[in-house]
Tab-separated table of C-alpha atoms in Angstrom:
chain	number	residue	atom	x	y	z
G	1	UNK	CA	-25.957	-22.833	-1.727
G	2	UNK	CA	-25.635	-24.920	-5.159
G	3	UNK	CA	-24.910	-22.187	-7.176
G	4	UNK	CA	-21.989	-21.459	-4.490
G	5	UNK	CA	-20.429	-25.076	-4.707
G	6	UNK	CA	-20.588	-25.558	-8.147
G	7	UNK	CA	-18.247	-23.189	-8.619
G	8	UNK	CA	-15.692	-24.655	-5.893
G	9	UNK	CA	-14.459	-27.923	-8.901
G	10	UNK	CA	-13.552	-31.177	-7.858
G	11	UNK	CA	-10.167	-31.938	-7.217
G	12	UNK	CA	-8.231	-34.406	-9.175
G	13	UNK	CA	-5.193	-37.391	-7.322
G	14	UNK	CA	-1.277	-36.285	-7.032
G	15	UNK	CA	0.399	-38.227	-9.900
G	16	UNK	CA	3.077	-40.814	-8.915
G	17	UNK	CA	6.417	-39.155	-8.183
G	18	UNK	CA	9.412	-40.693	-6.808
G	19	UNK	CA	8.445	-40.429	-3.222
G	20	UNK	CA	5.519	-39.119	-1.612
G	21	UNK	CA	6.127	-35.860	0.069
G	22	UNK	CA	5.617	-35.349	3.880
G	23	UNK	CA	2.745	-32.526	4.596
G	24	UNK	CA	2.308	-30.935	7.786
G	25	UNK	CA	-1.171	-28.992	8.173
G	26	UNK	CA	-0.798	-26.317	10.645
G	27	UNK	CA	-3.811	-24.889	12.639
G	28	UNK	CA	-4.310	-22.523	15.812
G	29	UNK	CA	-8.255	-22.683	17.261
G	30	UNK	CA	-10.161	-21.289	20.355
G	31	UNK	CA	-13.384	-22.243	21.555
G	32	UNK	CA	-15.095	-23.456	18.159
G	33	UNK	CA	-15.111	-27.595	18.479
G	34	UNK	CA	-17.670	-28.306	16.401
G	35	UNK	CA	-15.685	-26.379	13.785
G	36	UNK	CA	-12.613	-27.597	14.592
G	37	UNK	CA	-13.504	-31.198	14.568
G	38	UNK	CA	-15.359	-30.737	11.028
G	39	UNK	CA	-12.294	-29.432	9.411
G	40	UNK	CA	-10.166	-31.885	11.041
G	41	UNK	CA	-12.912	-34.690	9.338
G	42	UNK	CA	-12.748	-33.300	6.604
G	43	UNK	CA	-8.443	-33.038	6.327
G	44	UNK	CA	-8.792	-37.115	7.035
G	45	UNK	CA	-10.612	-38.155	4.558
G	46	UNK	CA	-8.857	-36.087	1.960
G	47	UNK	CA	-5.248	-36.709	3.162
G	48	UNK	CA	-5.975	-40.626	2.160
G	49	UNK	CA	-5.903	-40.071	-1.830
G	50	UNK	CA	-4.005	-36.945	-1.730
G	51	UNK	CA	-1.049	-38.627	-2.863
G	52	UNK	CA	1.116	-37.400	0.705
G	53	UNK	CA	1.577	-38.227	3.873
G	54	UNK	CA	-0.065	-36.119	6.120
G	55	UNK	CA	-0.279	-34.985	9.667
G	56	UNK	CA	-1.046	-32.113	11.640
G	57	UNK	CA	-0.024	-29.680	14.286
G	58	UNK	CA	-2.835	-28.437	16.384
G	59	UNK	CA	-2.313	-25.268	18.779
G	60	UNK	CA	-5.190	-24.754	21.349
G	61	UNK	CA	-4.832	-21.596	22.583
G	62	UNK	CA	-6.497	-22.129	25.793
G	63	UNK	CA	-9.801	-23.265	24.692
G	64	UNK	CA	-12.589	-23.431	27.179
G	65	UNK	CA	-15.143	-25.452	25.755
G	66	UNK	CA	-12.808	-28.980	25.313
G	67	UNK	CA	-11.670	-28.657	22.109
G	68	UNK	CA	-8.393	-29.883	22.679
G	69	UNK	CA	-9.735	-33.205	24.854
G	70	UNK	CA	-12.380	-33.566	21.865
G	71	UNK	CA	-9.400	-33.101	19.425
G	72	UNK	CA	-7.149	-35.631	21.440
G	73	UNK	CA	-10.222	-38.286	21.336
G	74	UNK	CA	-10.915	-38.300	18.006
G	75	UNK	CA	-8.249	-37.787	16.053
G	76	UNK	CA	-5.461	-39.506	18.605
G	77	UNK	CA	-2.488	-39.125	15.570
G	78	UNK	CA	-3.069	-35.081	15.693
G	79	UNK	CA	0.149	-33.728	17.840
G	80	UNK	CA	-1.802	-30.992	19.770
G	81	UNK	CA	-0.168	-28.151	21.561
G	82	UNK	CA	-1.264	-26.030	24.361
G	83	UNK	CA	-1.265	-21.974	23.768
G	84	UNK	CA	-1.457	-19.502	26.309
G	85	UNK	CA	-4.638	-18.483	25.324
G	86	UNK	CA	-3.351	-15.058	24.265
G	87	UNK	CA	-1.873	-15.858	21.073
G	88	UNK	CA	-4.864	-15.259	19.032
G	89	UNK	CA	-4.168	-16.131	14.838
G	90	UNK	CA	-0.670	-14.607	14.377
G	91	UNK	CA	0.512	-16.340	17.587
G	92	UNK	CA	-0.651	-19.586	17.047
G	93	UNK	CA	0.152	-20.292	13.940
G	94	UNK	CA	3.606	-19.372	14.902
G	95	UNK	CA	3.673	-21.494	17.655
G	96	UNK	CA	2.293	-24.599	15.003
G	97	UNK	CA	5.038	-23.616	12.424
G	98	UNK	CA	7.869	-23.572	15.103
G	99	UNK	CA	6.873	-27.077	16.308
G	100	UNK	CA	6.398	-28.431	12.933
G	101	UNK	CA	9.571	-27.046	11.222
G	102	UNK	CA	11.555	-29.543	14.132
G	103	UNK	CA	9.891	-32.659	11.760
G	104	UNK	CA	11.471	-31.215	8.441
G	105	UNK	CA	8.463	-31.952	6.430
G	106	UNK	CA	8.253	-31.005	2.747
G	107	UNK	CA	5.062	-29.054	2.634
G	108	UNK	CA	3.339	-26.901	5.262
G	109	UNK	CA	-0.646	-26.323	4.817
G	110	UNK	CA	-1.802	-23.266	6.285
G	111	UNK	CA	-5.256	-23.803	7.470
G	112	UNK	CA	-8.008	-22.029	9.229
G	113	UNK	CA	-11.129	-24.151	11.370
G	114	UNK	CA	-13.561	-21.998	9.287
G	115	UNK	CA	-12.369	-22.808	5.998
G	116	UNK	CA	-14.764	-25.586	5.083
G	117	UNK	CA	-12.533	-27.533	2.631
G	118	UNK	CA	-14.432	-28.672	-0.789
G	119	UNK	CA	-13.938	-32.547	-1.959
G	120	UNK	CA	-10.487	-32.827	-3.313
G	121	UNK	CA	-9.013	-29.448	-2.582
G	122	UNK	CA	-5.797	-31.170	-0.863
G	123	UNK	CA	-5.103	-32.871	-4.047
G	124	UNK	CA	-5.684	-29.833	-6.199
G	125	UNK	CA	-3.452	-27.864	-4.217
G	126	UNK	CA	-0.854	-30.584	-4.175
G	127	UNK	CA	-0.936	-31.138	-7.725
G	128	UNK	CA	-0.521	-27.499	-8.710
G	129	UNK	CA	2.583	-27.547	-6.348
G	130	UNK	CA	3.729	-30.477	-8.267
G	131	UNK	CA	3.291	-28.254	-11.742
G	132	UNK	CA	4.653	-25.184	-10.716
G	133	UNK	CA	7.748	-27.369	-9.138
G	134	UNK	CA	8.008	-28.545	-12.369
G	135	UNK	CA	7.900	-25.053	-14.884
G	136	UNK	CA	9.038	-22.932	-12.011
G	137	UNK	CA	12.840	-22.073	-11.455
G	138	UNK	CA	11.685	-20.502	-8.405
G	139	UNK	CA	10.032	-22.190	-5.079
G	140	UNK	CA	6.276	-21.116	-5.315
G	141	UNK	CA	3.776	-21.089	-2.749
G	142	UNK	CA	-0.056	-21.875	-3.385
G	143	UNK	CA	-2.913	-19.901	-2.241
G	144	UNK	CA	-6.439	-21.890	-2.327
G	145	UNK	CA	-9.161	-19.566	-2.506
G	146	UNK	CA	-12.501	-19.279	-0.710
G	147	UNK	CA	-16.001	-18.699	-1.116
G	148	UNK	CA	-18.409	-17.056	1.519
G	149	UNK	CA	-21.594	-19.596	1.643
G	150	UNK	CA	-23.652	-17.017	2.928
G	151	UNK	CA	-23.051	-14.473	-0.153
G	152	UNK	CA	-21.413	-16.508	-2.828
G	153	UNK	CA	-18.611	-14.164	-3.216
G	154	UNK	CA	-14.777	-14.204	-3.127
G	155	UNK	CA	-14.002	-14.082	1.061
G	156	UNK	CA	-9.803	-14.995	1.244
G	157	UNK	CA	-7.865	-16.054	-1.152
G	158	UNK	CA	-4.380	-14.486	-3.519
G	159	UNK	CA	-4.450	-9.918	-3.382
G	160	UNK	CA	-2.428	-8.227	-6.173
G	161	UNK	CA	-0.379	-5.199	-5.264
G	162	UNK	CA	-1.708	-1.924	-6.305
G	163	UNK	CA	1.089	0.374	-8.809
G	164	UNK	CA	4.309	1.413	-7.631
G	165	UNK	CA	3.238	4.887	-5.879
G	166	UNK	CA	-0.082	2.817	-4.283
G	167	UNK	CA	1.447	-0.622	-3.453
G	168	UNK	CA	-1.014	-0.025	0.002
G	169	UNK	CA	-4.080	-1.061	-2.628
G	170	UNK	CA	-4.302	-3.874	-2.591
G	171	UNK	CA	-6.882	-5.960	-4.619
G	172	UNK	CA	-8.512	-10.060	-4.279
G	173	UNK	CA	-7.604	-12.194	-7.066
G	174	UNK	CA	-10.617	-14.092	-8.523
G	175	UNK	CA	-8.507	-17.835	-9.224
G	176	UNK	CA	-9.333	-18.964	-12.598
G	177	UNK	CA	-9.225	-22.155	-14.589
G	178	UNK	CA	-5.167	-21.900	-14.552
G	179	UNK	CA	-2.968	-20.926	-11.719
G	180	UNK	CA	-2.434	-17.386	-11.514
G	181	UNK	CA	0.032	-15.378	-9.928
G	182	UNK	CA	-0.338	-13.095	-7.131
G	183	UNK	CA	1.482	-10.579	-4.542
G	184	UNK	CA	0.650	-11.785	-1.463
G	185	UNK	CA	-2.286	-14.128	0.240
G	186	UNK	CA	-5.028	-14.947	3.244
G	187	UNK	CA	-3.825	-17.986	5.185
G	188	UNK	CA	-6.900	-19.540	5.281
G	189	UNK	CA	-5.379	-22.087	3.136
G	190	UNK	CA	-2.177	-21.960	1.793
G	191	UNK	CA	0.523	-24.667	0.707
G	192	UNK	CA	4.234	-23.869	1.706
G	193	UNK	CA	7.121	-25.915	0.348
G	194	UNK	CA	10.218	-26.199	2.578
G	195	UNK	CA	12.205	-24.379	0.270
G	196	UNK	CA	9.970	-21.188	0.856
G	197	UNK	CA	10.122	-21.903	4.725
G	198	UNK	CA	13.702	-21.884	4.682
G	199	UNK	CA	14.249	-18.259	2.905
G	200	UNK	CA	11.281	-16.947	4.918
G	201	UNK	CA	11.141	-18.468	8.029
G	202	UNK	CA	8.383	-18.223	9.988
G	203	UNK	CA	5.077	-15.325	10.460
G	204	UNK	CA	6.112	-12.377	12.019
G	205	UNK	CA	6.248	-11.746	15.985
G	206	UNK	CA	5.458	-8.001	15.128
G	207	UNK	CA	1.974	-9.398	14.244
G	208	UNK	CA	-0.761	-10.280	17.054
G	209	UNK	CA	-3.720	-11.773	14.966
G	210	UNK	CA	-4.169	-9.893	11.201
G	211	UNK	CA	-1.646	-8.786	8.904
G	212	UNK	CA	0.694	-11.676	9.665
G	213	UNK	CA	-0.323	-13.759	6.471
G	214	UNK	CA	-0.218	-10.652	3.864
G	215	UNK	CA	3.407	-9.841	5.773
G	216	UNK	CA	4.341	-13.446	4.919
G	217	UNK	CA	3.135	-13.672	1.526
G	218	UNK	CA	4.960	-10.511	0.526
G	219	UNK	CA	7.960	-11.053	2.228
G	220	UNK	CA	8.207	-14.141	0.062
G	221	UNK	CA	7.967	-12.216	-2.697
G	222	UNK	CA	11.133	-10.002	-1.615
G	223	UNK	CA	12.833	-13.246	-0.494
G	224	UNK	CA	12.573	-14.771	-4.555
G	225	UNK	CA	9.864	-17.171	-4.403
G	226	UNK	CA	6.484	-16.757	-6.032
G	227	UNK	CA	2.993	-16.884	-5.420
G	228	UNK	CA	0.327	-18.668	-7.469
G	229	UNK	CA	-3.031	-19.109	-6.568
G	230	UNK	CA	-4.530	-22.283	-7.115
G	231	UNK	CA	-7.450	-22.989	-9.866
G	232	UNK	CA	-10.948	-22.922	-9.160
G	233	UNK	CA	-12.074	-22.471	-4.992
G	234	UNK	CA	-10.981	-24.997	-2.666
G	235	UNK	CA	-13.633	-24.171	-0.165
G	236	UNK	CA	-15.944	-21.833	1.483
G	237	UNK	CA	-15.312	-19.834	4.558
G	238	UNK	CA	-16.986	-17.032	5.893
G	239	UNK	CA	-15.542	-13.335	5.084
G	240	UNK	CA	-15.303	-12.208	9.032
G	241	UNK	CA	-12.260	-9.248	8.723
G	242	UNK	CA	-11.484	-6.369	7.734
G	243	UNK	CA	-13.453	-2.509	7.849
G	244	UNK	CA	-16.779	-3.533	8.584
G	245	UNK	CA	-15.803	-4.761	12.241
G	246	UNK	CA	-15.648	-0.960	13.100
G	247	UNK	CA	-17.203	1.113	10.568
G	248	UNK	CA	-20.990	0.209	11.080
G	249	UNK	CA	-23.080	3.864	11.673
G	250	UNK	CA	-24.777	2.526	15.630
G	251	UNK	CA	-21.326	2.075	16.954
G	252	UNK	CA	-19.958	4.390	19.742
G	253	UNK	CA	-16.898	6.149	19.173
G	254	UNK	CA	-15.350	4.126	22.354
G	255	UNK	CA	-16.412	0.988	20.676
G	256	UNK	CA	-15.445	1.944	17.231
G	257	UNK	CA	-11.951	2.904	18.374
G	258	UNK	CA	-11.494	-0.089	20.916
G	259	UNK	CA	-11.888	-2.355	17.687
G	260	UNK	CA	-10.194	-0.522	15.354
G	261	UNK	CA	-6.762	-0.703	17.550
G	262	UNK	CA	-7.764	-3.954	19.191
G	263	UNK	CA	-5.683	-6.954	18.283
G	264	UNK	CA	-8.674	-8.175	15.803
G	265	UNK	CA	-8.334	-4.763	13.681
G	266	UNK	CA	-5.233	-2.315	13.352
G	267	UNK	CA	-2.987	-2.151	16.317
G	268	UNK	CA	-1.464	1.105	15.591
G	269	UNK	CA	2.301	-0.229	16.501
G	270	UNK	CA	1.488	-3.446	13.744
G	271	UNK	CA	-0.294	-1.413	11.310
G	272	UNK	CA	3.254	0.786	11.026
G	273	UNK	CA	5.431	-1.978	11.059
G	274	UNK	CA	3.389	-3.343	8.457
G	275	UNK	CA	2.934	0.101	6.270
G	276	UNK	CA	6.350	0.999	6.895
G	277	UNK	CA	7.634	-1.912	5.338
G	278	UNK	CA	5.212	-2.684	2.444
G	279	UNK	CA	3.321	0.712	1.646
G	280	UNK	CA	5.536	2.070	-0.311
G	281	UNK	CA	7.145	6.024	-0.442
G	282	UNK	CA	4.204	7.229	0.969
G	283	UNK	CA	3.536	4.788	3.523
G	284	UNK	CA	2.824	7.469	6.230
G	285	UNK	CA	-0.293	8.458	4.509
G	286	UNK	CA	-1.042	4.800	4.362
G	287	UNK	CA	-0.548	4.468	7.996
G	288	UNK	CA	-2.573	7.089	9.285
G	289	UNK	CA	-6.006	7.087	6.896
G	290	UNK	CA	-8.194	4.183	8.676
G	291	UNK	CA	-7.334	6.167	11.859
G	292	UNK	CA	-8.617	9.539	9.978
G	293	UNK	CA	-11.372	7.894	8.354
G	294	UNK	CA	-12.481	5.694	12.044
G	295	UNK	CA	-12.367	9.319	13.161
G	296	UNK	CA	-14.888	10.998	10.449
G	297	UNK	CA	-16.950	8.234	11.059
G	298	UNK	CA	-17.022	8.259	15.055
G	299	UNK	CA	-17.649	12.598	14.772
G	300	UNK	CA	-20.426	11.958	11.760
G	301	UNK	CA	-22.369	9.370	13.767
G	302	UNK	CA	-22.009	11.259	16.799
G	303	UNK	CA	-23.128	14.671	15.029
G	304	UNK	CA	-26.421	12.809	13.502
G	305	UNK	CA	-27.224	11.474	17.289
């Protein structure tokens, strides 16, 4: 674990600007209190040197074991909102934009439960806002990046696009002791100025629970505004997407394919909206390989049984 956490940097106070800007963190949870209440610890105590004012928009999508009663008792100030419990990621952060977008703040944070924020990550991130505000004609959004604590590697953080005829391939951004720019971004913990909320609007209703963020990031792109990711990690949280959910070799093919279209994986009517629109020219190849490839897999494992 210390080799992990030396490598997340300490975070350094907001210089004095005219006014202090008005931050809204945004967060959807289920069923994960102890988490939830950690990161929401954690928020406090940084949001009192951070140089903002801060507050936060909680959606509990129908949580079963009391986070939202917990959330209410401890942290009275933290404007939580009921889901349907069946909005899952995409849904809920939606829902947390929409309400806080009514209070006009200046910045949005973009935050997951899981992300386990290190000591003075809010102020990093605010300061690099306050630098690329600065040098920047454009409005920039900045993507903190995350380490896994169980394998000390790179889990969310800024992707790069892949070249023009393979924009599908896309790659993680190691940050570095600068900001650096990238395509598009994991959520996990992001910083959105109003200006970028205003030509993008909010995440995506196409989008149940993945691919909303990366649609966000790189719709920003096409809208004019940039994307920088932030120096050094800002946290750790746990790598828990992508291919390995259905590719492991004991699966079933019934299992295999049930996760692969769930609303956790690649819904096939999400995965074309999202190919369709950001894949490129060949975008229909895009579109149907994990489907191809879930299939190899399911008819290899099953041959080997």
């Amino acid at each position: 674990m210390t080799p992990v956490l030396g490598r997340l940097g300490e975070g350094r106070g907001v210089e004095a600007g005219p006014a202090r800007p008005r931050l809204v963190a945004l967060l959807t949870v289920h069923d994960r209190k102890a988490l939830t209440l950690a990161c929401l610890a954690r928020l406090t105590d940084q949001a009192q040197g951070c140089g903002a004012d801060v507050s936060v928009v909680l959606v509990d999508d129908g949580s079963t074991d009391g986070t939202g009663a917990a959330v209410r008792e401890a942290f009275p100030a933290v404007q939580v909102v009921a889901g349907s419990g069946q909005l899952y990621w995409n849904g809920g952060m939606r829902l947390a934009f929409q309400v806080a977008r009514a209070q006009d703040p200046d910045l949005y944070l973009l935050l997951n439960d899981d992300t386990h924020l290190a000591p003075g990550a809010l102020a990093r991130l605010l300061a690099t806002h306050r630098a690329l505000a600065a040098a920047r004609p454009r409005p920039c959004l900045v993507v903190g990046s995350t380490l896994d604590p169980a394998t000390g590697r790179q889990s969310y953080g800024g992707w790069r696009k892949g070249p023009r005829l393979a924009p599908g391939r896309i790659s993680l951004l190691e940050p570095g002791d600068a900001p650096r720019p990238c395509d598009t971004m994991n959520a996990n913990c992001v910083l959105v100025p109003r200006a970028v909320a205003a030509r993008v609007g909010n995440l995506d209703a196409a989008f149940t629970h993945s691919m909303g963020d990366l649609d966000y990031g790189l719709r920003a792109g096409r809208a004019g505004c940039e994307l920088w990711v932030a120096p050094g990690f800002v946290g750790e949280c746990q790598a828990n997407t992508g291919h390995a959910q259905w590719a492991r070799a004991a699966m079933g093919a019934r299992e295999r394919w049930r996760r692969v279209a769930g609303p956790k994986g690649l819904p096939p009517a999400e995965w074309l909206v999202f190919t369709s629109r950001h894949a490129g020219p060949l975008w229909p190849a895009w579109f149907a390989w994990p489907y191809l490839k879930t299939g190899w897999q399911a008819l290899r494992s099953a041959l080997a049984r």
